[in-house]
Coordinates of C-alpha atoms in Angstrom, one line a residue:
M1 CA -72.5 -9.6 11.7
T2 CA -72.8 -11.7 14.6
N3 CA -73.9 -15.4 14.4
K4 CA -77.5 -14.4 15.8
K5 CA -78.1 -12.1 13.0
I6 CA -76.8 -14.2 10.3
A7 CA -79.4 -17.0 12.0
L8 CA -82.0 -14.4 11.8
S9 CA -81.2 -13.4 8.4
I10 CA -81.6 -16.6 6.8
L11 CA -84.9 -17.3 8.5
V12 CA -86.4 -14.0 7.6
S13 CA -85.5 -14.6 4.2
C14 CA -87.2 -17.7 4.0
V15 CA -90.1 -16.8 5.5
M16 CA -90.3 -13.6 3.6
L17 CA -89.6 -14.9 0.4
P18 CA -93.4 -15.5 -0.8
V19 CA -94.4 -12.4 0.6
I20 CA -92.3 -10.1 -1.0
A21 CA -92.9 -11.7 -4.4
S22 CA -96.5 -11.4 -3.5
A23 CA -96.0 -7.5 -2.3
Q24 CA -94.2 -6.9 -5.6
N25 CA -96.4 -8.3 -8.0
A26 CA -99.1 -6.5 -6.3
R27 CA -97.6 -3.4 -6.6
Q28 CA -96.8 -3.8 -10.1
A29 CA -100.5 -4.5 -10.6
E30 CA -101.6 -1.5 -9.0
L31 CA -99.3 0.7 -10.7
L32 CA -100.3 -0.6 -14.0
E33 CA -103.9 -0.1 -12.9
K34 CA -103.4 3.6 -12.2
Y35 CA -100.9 4.9 -14.4
G36 CA -100.9 2.4 -17.5
A37 CA -103.1 4.4 -19.7
S38 CA -101.2 7.4 -20.9
S39 CA -100.8 7.6 -24.5
S40 CA -98.0 10.4 -24.9
F41 CA -94.7 11.4 -23.1
L42 CA -92.7 14.6 -23.2
G43 CA -89.0 13.1 -24.1
A44 CA -86.6 12.5 -26.7
D45 CA -83.0 13.2 -27.3
A46 CA -82.1 15.8 -24.7
G47 CA -81.0 18.2 -27.5
S48 CA -84.7 18.6 -29.0
L49 CA -86.9 17.6 -26.2
K50 CA -89.6 17.0 -28.4
A51 CA -93.1 15.3 -27.7
S52 CA -92.9 11.6 -28.9
P53 CA -95.8 9.5 -29.1
I54 CA -96.2 6.4 -27.2
P55 CA -98.6 3.4 -28.0
E56 CA -101.7 3.1 -25.9
P57 CA -100.9 0.2 -23.2
K58 CA -104.1 -1.9 -24.2
V59 CA -103.1 -2.0 -27.9
Q60 CA -101.2 -5.2 -28.9
P61 CA -98.0 -3.8 -31.0
V62 CA -98.5 -5.0 -34.7
G63 CA -96.5 -8.3 -35.4
V64 CA -96.1 -9.3 -32.0
P65 CA -97.3 -12.8 -30.4
Q66 CA -99.9 -12.2 -27.6
E67 CA -97.3 -14.0 -25.1
F68 CA -94.7 -11.0 -25.4
A69 CA -97.4 -8.0 -25.9
G70 CA -98.2 -7.4 -22.1
A71 CA -95.9 -6.6 -19.5
E72 CA -93.5 -9.3 -18.0
P73 CA -94.9 -10.4 -14.9
I74 CA -92.8 -10.7 -12.0
S75 CA -91.3 -14.0 -11.5
Y76 CA -91.6 -15.7 -7.9
V77 CA -88.9 -17.9 -8.9
G78 CA -86.7 -14.6 -10.3
T79 CA -87.4 -12.9 -7.0
A80 CA -86.4 -15.8 -4.9
V81 CA -82.9 -16.1 -6.8
T82 CA -82.4 -12.5 -6.4
I83 CA -83.1 -12.7 -2.6
W84 CA -81.2 -15.6 -2.2
Y85 CA -77.9 -14.2 -3.6
A86 CA -78.5 -11.0 -1.6
L87 CA -78.7 -13.2 1.3
G88 CA -75.8 -15.1 0.2
A89 CA -73.7 -11.9 -0.4
Q90 CA -74.9 -10.6 3.0
I91 CA -73.8 -13.7 4.9
T92 CA -70.6 -14.8 3.2
D93 CA -69.1 -11.0 3.5
N94 CA -69.5 -11.2 6.9
A95 CA -68.1 -14.7 7.6
P96 CA -64.8 -14.9 9.5
W97 CA -63.2 -16.9 6.4
T98 CA -63.7 -14.2 3.6
N99 CA -61.3 -11.2 3.3
T100 CA -64.0 -9.0 1.5
P101 CA -63.3 -5.5 2.2
T102 CA -65.7 -3.4 4.6
F103 CA -67.2 -0.3 3.2
E104 CA -65.2 1.5 5.6
A105 CA -62.1 0.0 4.1
I106 CA -63.4 0.7 0.6
S107 CA -64.3 4.2 1.2
D108 CA -60.8 4.6 2.6
R109 CA -59.2 3.5 -0.3
V110 CA -61.4 5.1 -2.8
M111 CA -60.7 8.5 -0.7
R112 CA -57.1 7.9 -1.0
A113 CA -56.9 7.1 -4.6
S114 CA -59.6 10.4 -5.3
K115 CA -57.8 13.2 -3.4
S116 CA -54.4 14.8 -4.9
K117 CA -51.6 16.9 -3.5
A118 CA -50.9 18.3 -6.8
F119 CA -54.3 19.3 -7.6
P120 CA -56.0 20.0 -4.1
A121 CA -59.7 20.8 -4.4
R122 CA -60.5 24.5 -5.1
K123 CA -62.9 26.5 -3.4
A124 CA -66.3 27.6 -5.3
G125 CA -65.6 30.5 -7.9
Q126 CA -62.3 29.4 -8.7
P127 CA -61.7 27.5 -12.2
S128 CA -62.8 23.9 -12.3
L129 CA -60.1 21.6 -12.2
F130 CA -61.6 19.9 -15.1
T131 CA -60.2 22.9 -16.7
D132 CA -56.6 21.8 -15.8
E133 CA -54.9 19.2 -18.2
G134 CA -52.7 18.1 -15.4
F135 CA -55.7 17.1 -13.0
I136 CA -57.2 15.4 -16.0
R137 CA -54.0 13.3 -16.7
E138 CA -54.3 12.6 -13.3
Y139 CA -57.9 11.7 -13.2
E140 CA -57.3 9.0 -16.2
Q141 CA -54.5 7.4 -14.1
A142 CA -56.8 7.0 -11.3
T143 CA -59.8 5.6 -13.0
N144 CA -57.8 3.2 -15.1
G145 CA -59.7 5.0 -17.9
R146 CA -58.2 7.1 -21.0
F147 CA -59.8 10.2 -22.6
S148 CA -59.7 10.0 -26.5
S149 CA -60.5 13.1 -28.3
G150 CA -62.2 13.1 -31.7
N151 CA -66.0 11.8 -30.5
S152 CA -69.1 12.7 -31.0
A153 CA -71.7 12.3 -28.2
R154 CA -75.6 12.3 -27.9
F155 CA -77.4 11.9 -24.6
L156 CA -80.4 10.0 -25.2
V157 CA -83.2 11.0 -22.4
N158 CA -85.8 8.3 -22.1
G159 CA -86.8 5.4 -24.0
P160 CA -88.3 6.6 -27.1
A161 CA -85.3 8.1 -28.1
S162 CA -82.6 5.5 -26.9
F163 CA -84.5 2.8 -28.7
E164 CA -85.0 4.7 -31.9
A165 CA -81.3 5.2 -32.2
K166 CA -80.7 1.5 -30.9
D167 CA -83.1 -0.1 -33.4
A168 CA -81.8 2.2 -36.2
L169 CA -78.2 0.8 -35.6
I170 CA -79.2 -2.6 -35.4
R171 CA -81.0 -2.4 -38.7
S172 CA -78.4 -0.8 -40.4
A173 CA -75.4 -3.0 -39.0
K174 CA -73.3 -4.4 -41.8
K175 CA -70.8 -6.4 -39.9
S176 CA -71.0 -6.8 -36.4
L177 CA -73.3 -6.0 -33.2
L178 CA -72.2 -6.5 -29.7
I179 CA -74.9 -6.3 -27.0
S180 CA -74.2 -6.4 -23.3
S181 CA -77.4 -5.9 -20.9
W182 CA -78.3 -6.9 -17.5
A183 CA -81.2 -8.9 -19.1
F184 CA -83.7 -8.8 -22.4
Y185 CA -87.2 -9.3 -21.1
D186 CA -90.3 -11.4 -22.2
D187 CA -92.1 -8.7 -23.5
T188 CA -92.7 -6.1 -27.0
T189 CA -89.4 -4.8 -26.7
G190 CA -87.5 -8.0 -25.9
Y191 CA -89.3 -9.5 -28.7
Q192 CA -88.6 -7.1 -31.3
A193 CA -85.2 -6.8 -30.4
A194 CA -84.7 -10.6 -30.8
Q195 CA -86.5 -10.4 -34.2
M196 CA -84.3 -7.8 -35.6
L197 CA -81.1 -9.6 -34.5
I198 CA -82.2 -12.7 -35.9
A199 CA -82.6 -10.9 -39.1
K200 CA -79.3 -9.2 -39.0
K201 CA -77.9 -12.7 -38.1
N202 CA -79.5 -14.3 -41.2
E203 CA -77.7 -11.2 -43.3
G204 CA -74.4 -12.4 -42.1
V205 CA -73.8 -9.9 -39.7
D206 CA -71.8 -11.2 -36.6
V207 CA -74.3 -11.0 -33.8
K208 CA -73.4 -11.5 -30.2
V209 CA -75.1 -11.2 -27.0
M210 CA -74.0 -11.0 -23.3
L211 CA -76.7 -11.5 -20.5
D212 CA -76.3 -12.1 -16.7
K213 CA -77.0 -15.9 -16.1
K214 CA -78.8 -15.4 -12.6
M215 CA -81.4 -13.0 -14.0
L216 CA -82.7 -15.7 -16.9
A217 CA -84.3 -16.9 -13.8
G218 CA -86.8 -13.9 -13.8
H219 CA -86.4 -12.3 -17.1
G220 CA -86.5 -13.3 -20.5
K221 CA -86.4 -17.0 -20.7
K222 CA -88.5 -17.0 -23.9
V223 CA -86.3 -14.3 -25.9
Y224 CA -83.3 -16.1 -25.0
K225 CA -84.6 -19.3 -26.4
L226 CA -85.4 -17.4 -29.7
M227 CA -82.0 -16.3 -30.3
K228 CA -80.0 -19.1 -29.2
D229 CA -82.6 -21.6 -31.3
A230 CA -81.6 -19.1 -34.4
G231 CA -78.3 -19.5 -34.1
I232 CA -77.2 -16.1 -32.5
E233 CA -74.4 -16.6 -29.9
V234 CA -75.7 -15.8 -26.3
L235 CA -73.3 -15.8 -23.4
A236 CA -75.0 -16.3 -20.3
H237 CA -72.6 -14.8 -18.2
K238 CA -71.5 -16.2 -14.6
E239 CA -69.5 -14.2 -12.3
S240 CA -66.3 -15.8 -11.0
R241 CA -68.1 -15.2 -7.3
A242 CA -71.4 -16.6 -6.7
N243 CA -73.3 -13.6 -5.4
D244 CA -71.9 -11.0 -8.3
I245 CA -74.1 -9.7 -11.2
W246 CA -73.0 -8.9 -15.0
H247 CA -74.8 -5.3 -14.9
V248 CA -73.2 -3.7 -18.3
K249 CA -75.6 -2.6 -20.6
V250 CA -73.5 -1.5 -23.7
M251 CA -74.4 -2.0 -27.4
I252 CA -71.4 -1.5 -30.3
A253 CA -72.7 -1.5 -33.9
D254 CA -69.8 -1.9 -36.5
D255 CA -67.3 -0.9 -34.0
Q256 CA -68.7 2.5 -35.1
Y257 CA -71.0 3.7 -32.4
A258 CA -71.8 3.0 -28.9
I259 CA -74.7 3.1 -26.8
A260 CA -74.2 3.0 -22.8
G261 CA -76.4 3.7 -20.1
G262 CA -79.0 2.5 -17.7
M263 CA -81.5 0.9 -20.1
N264 CA -82.0 -2.6 -20.4
F265 CA -84.1 -4.5 -23.5
G266 CA -87.5 -4.0 -21.7
D267 CA -90.9 -2.1 -22.3
V268 CA -90.4 -0.1 -18.9
Y269 CA -87.2 1.2 -20.5
S270 CA -88.3 1.6 -24.2
H271 CA -92.1 2.8 -23.6
K272 CA -92.9 0.5 -26.4
G273 CA -95.5 -1.8 -24.6
G274 CA -98.3 -1.6 -22.2
T275 CA -96.5 -0.9 -19.2
I276 CA -95.2 1.7 -16.8
L277 CA -93.1 3.7 -18.3
W278 CA -89.5 4.5 -16.7
R279 CA -87.2 7.8 -16.8
D280 CA -84.0 6.7 -17.9
T281 CA -80.8 8.0 -19.8
D282 CA -78.4 6.7 -22.3
V283 CA -75.4 8.1 -24.2
M284 CA -74.6 7.6 -28.0
Y285 CA -70.9 8.4 -28.9
S286 CA -69.1 7.6 -32.2
G287 CA -65.3 7.5 -32.3
P288 CA -61.9 6.2 -30.8
A289 CA -63.6 5.8 -27.5
V290 CA -66.0 3.1 -29.0
L291 CA -63.0 0.7 -29.5
E292 CA -62.2 1.1 -25.8
A293 CA -65.6 0.2 -24.9
R294 CA -65.2 -2.9 -27.4
K295 CA -62.1 -4.2 -25.8
L296 CA -63.5 -4.3 -22.3
L297 CA -66.4 -6.7 -23.8
V298 CA -64.4 -8.7 -26.1
D299 CA -61.8 -9.3 -23.3
V300 CA -65.0 -10.7 -21.2
W301 CA -66.4 -12.5 -23.9
N302 CA -62.9 -14.4 -24.9
A303 CA -62.2 -15.3 -21.5
N304 CA -65.6 -16.9 -21.0
A305 CA -66.2 -18.1 -24.7
R306 CA -64.5 -21.3 -24.7
K307 CA -65.9 -22.8 -21.5
N308 CA -69.6 -21.7 -22.9
G309 CA -69.2 -23.6 -26.2
L310 CA -69.1 -20.1 -28.3
K311 CA -66.5 -18.7 -30.7
S312 CA -64.1 -15.9 -30.0
I313 CA -64.2 -12.5 -30.9
D314 CA -61.5 -11.3 -33.5
A315 CA -59.6 -8.6 -31.6
R316 CA -59.0 -6.9 -35.0
T317 CA -61.9 -4.2 -35.7
T318 CA -64.2 -3.6 -38.7
G319 CA -62.2 -0.5 -39.7
M320 CA -65.6 1.5 -40.3
P321 CA -65.1 5.1 -40.4
F322 CA -66.3 7.1 -37.1
E323 CA -68.9 10.2 -37.1
G324 CA -66.2 12.0 -34.8
G325 CA -66.8 15.3 -32.9
S326 CA -65.4 17.4 -30.4
A327 CA -66.2 15.0 -27.2
R328 CA -63.2 13.4 -25.0
V329 CA -64.6 10.3 -24.0
A330 CA -63.4 7.5 -21.7
T331 CA -65.0 4.0 -21.0
V332 CA -64.5 2.9 -17.4
M333 CA -65.1 -0.8 -16.1
Q334 CA -65.3 -1.8 -12.5
N335 CA -65.2 -5.5 -11.5
P336 CA -65.6 -6.0 -7.7
P337 CA -64.6 -6.6 -4.9
Q338 CA -61.1 -4.9 -5.4
D339 CA -61.6 -2.7 -8.4
S340 CA -63.5 0.7 -7.6
N341 CA -62.7 2.4 -11.1
I342 CA -66.0 3.9 -11.0
L343 CA -66.6 5.0 -7.7
I344 CA -63.1 6.9 -7.8
S345 CA -64.1 8.4 -11.0
I346 CA -67.4 9.9 -9.5
I347 CA -65.6 11.0 -6.0
K348 CA -62.6 12.4 -7.9
A349 CA -64.6 14.3 -10.1
M350 CA -66.7 15.4 -7.2
Y351 CA -63.3 17.1 -5.5
G352 CA -62.5 18.7 -8.7
A353 CA -66.0 20.6 -8.4
T354 CA -65.8 24.4 -8.0
K355 CA -69.0 25.4 -9.0
N356 CA -71.7 22.6 -9.1
I357 CA -72.4 18.9 -8.8
N358 CA -75.6 17.3 -10.2
I359 CA -76.2 13.6 -9.5
E360 CA -79.3 11.8 -10.8
N361 CA -78.9 8.0 -9.5
A362 CA -82.1 5.6 -9.2
Y363 CA -81.0 4.2 -5.9
F364 CA -79.0 6.4 -3.7
V365 CA -77.6 4.9 -0.7
S366 CA -74.4 6.5 0.2
L367 CA -71.3 4.8 1.1
P368 CA -69.3 6.6 3.5
V369 CA -66.9 8.0 0.9
V370 CA -69.7 9.5 -1.1
T371 CA -71.3 11.2 2.2
Q372 CA -67.7 12.5 3.0
A373 CA -67.5 13.9 -0.9
V374 CA -70.6 15.7 -0.5
L375 CA -70.0 17.3 2.9
D376 CA -66.4 18.4 1.6
A377 CA -68.0 20.0 -1.3
R378 CA -70.6 21.8 0.6
A379 CA -67.8 23.0 2.8
R380 CA -66.0 24.5 -0.1
G381 CA -69.1 26.6 -1.1
V382 CA -70.2 23.8 -4.0
E383 CA -73.5 23.6 -5.1
V384 CA -74.8 20.1 -4.4
N385 CA -78.0 18.4 -6.4
I386 CA -79.1 15.3 -5.8
V387 CA -82.1 13.6 -7.7
T388 CA -83.4 10.1 -6.5
N389 CA -86.7 7.9 -6.0
S390 CA -89.1 8.7 -3.7
K391 CA -91.2 5.8 -2.1
E392 CA -93.9 6.7 -4.4
S393 CA -92.0 6.4 -7.5
I394 CA -89.3 3.5 -6.8
D395 CA -90.1 0.3 -8.6
P396 CA -91.4 -2.9 -6.8
E397 CA -88.3 -4.7 -6.3
G398 CA -86.6 -1.5 -5.0
L399 CA -89.1 -0.7 -2.2
V400 CA -87.4 -2.2 0.1
I401 CA -84.4 0.1 0.3
V402 CA -86.2 3.2 0.5
E403 CA -85.8 3.3 4.1
A404 CA -82.0 3.1 3.8
M405 CA -82.1 5.8 1.2
Y406 CA -83.7 8.2 3.1
K407 CA -81.7 7.8 5.9
C408 CA -78.6 8.4 4.0
L409 CA -80.1 11.6 2.2
V410 CA -81.3 13.6 5.3
P411 CA -77.7 14.2 6.8
L412 CA -76.8 15.8 3.3
A413 CA -79.9 17.7 3.0
E414 CA -79.2 19.1 6.3
A415 CA -75.6 20.2 5.5
G416 CA -76.9 22.1 2.6
A417 CA -77.2 19.9 -0.4
N418 CA -80.2 20.2 -2.5
V419 CA -81.9 17.0 -2.1
Y420 CA -85.1 15.9 -4.4
L421 CA -87.3 13.2 -4.4
Y422 CA -88.5 12.0 -7.9
N423 CA -92.5 12.7 -8.4
G424 CA -92.5 10.9 -11.9
W425 CA -92.6 13.1 -15.0
R426 CA -96.5 11.3 -15.6
S427 CA -97.3 10.1 -12.5
P428 CA -95.8 8.5 -9.4
G429 CA -95.5 4.9 -11.2
D430 CA -92.9 6.3 -13.2
T431 CA -89.7 5.2 -11.7
L432 CA -86.4 7.1 -12.1
H433 CA -83.6 4.9 -13.5
S434 CA -81.1 7.1 -14.5
K435 CA -77.6 7.0 -13.2
F436 CA -75.6 10.1 -14.2
M437 CA -73.6 13.1 -12.8
T438 CA -72.0 16.2 -14.3
V439 CA -69.7 18.5 -12.7
D440 CA -69.2 22.5 -13.7
G441 CA -70.8 22.0 -17.1
E442 CA -67.4 20.7 -18.0
F443 CA -67.6 16.9 -17.3
A444 CA -70.6 14.1 -17.5
D445 CA -70.5 10.5 -15.9
I446 CA -73.1 7.9 -17.1
G447 CA -73.7 4.3 -17.2
S448 CA -75.1 1.3 -15.6
Y449 CA -73.8 2.1 -12.1
N450 CA -76.0 2.4 -9.0
L451 CA -74.9 4.6 -6.0
H452 CA -75.5 1.9 -3.6
P453 CA -73.6 -1.0 -1.4
R454 CA -74.6 -3.4 -3.9
G455 CA -73.4 -1.6 -7.0
E456 CA -70.2 -1.1 -5.3
R457 CA -69.4 -4.9 -3.8
Y458 CA -71.2 -6.9 -6.2
D459 CA -72.1 -5.7 -9.9
T460 CA -69.9 -5.5 -12.6
E461 CA -70.5 -2.1 -14.4
V462 CA -69.4 0.1 -17.2
N463 CA -69.6 4.0 -17.1
V464 CA -68.7 6.6 -19.8
N465 CA -67.0 9.7 -18.7
I466 CA -67.4 12.8 -21.1
L467 CA -65.4 16.2 -21.4
D468 CA -67.8 18.4 -23.7
R469 CA -69.4 21.5 -22.7
G470 CA -72.2 21.2 -25.3
A471 CA -73.2 17.6 -24.6
V472 CA -72.9 18.2 -20.7
A473 CA -75.1 21.2 -21.4
Q474 CA -77.8 18.4 -22.7
L475 CA -77.7 16.5 -19.7
D476 CA -78.2 19.7 -17.5
A477 CA -81.2 20.3 -19.2
A478 CA -82.5 17.2 -18.8
F479 CA -81.3 17.0 -14.8
A480 CA -83.3 20.3 -14.6
K481 CA -86.3 19.2 -15.8
D482 CA -86.2 16.2 -13.4
V483 CA -85.7 18.8 -10.6
K484 CA -89.1 20.1 -11.6
N485 CA -90.8 16.9 -11.7
S486 CA -89.4 16.2 -7.9
R487 CA -90.1 17.4 -4.4
R488 CA -87.4 19.2 -2.0
V489 CA -86.3 17.4 1.1
K490 CA -84.7 19.6 3.7
S491 CA -85.0 17.4 7.0
A492 CA -86.4 14.1 8.1
A493 CA -89.8 15.8 8.5
D494 CA -90.1 16.4 4.6
L495 CA -89.9 12.9 4.1
G496 CA -93.3 11.7 5.6
G497 CA -94.7 8.2 6.4
K498 CA -93.6 5.8 8.6
P499 CA -91.0 3.1 7.8
S500 CA -92.3 0.1 6.5
F501 CA -92.0 -3.6 7.8
M502 CA -89.8 -4.6 4.8
G503 CA -87.8 -1.5 4.9
N504 CA -86.9 -2.3 8.5
V505 CA -86.0 -5.8 7.8
A506 CA -83.8 -4.6 5.1
N507 CA -81.9 -1.8 7.1
N508 CA -81.7 -4.6 9.9
Y509 CA -80.5 -7.8 8.2
F510 CA -79.2 -6.8 4.7
Y511 CA -78.1 -2.9 5.1
A512 CA -76.6 -3.4 8.7
Q513 CA -73.3 -1.7 7.2
L514 CA -75.2 1.7 6.8
E515 CA -75.4 2.1 10.7
A516 CA -71.8 2.7 10.7
A517 CA -71.7 5.2 7.6
P518 CA -72.1 8.7 9.5
A519 CA -69.4 7.8 11.9
A520 CA -66.7 6.4 9.1
A521 CA -67.6 9.3 7.1
E522 CA -66.5 11.7 9.8
G523 CA -63.4 9.4 10.3
L524 CA -62.3 10.1 6.7
S525 CA -59.6 12.5 6.0
R526 CA -60.9 16.0 5.6
E527 CA -60.1 19.0 3.3

């Protein structure tokens, strides 16, 4: 980035902060007015897909104070903080004194780690590489995530299914609850979760919560205070780099069960309160893999506990029995900027495909290595299906990256990938927030990782990799349903409309690196 562009970025950001915040508040109000009155939702866990009743948005939930009963408003301060750190990241990473790797360098590193001489990618119609134990061992080594056997795995499709499971685990916890989230919201879901956790704390259960410190400027200040005042240990985690975000969403109950995925503790995720109802997916699992997830969280907690006045977590586990099952599960953490474990797990899985790749990701802004992996899969005859948000369905805070998303998707569609823009399961106001991928009916990857530059360079994430045909079939069924609620894009003409002013600002001053993506992809090693 040139000095001129850096200066322009600062000027644009300072001028546009109130404009963006106002636009986001207006967008949120518009969506609530148009789509906030539905009383039912077709969705539970992917195995049953039963209808689950949702409270009427205008009805205040029983026992919830008025200050938590409505949708949490978008905070001007929170929006300003988010944009400030985005600006800081953009400037810092293009400054001459930093050694942050470029996206082209990241892509090259990930490609080298993903492609294999021992297990080269196969043409369509041949056995999936995920049926080869040698490839699976190599996959573990490349991703720094070990598959453990004997786990149960059940996908929780949408908030009613996920929060029914979360609430049940909290209420039944006997020894410990360890919860990591990007944020708790000051709404019905955040309040109810806080009250349940306080009740368990009073019963003698060891309750610990990890949140991103920056996000407290815009989400959950009241709920945070409730938990702290009740004696719950809450780590407001601050990453070592100023612009990074703790985006990990994992809940562990009694060291027996874990739930991971894309959902935070808020009404848009749970569908409990009067707000827009997002489409999201979690996974609940029980078995040895839970202890791997626990270790990742405990290591971060203990490294930061003392300086935050908190107690360390005993490395010893509760010894509670697992449910167990047939799934092989690996937990993968990624901590930028040098670590790309999750992106490697996604790309290497794509090179293991011989039948189909299903990608569902809320904010699909492809790095060069993702573009190349899709193009290579199509060259092998592998079917590639991608579902992401449309301009109509994306959340207000994501509106500014829609043009960047569309720009990345068109070349993939023109190469033969099936690209779908989400219309919403109920209405265009319902944002797609899922982050998962399946390969060949054999493998699934799910978690908090967004397939966009910010997710790769700045956000600490945890994803779960699963080998189990039964569980993967559940996720593929949910994916097929989302395809039906989307529209197909074959070329730029199918996108419709003109680029927005803010979209152009994002492209020119915050996503300038995307200009090099197609050329960089062509320069990566081909099959």
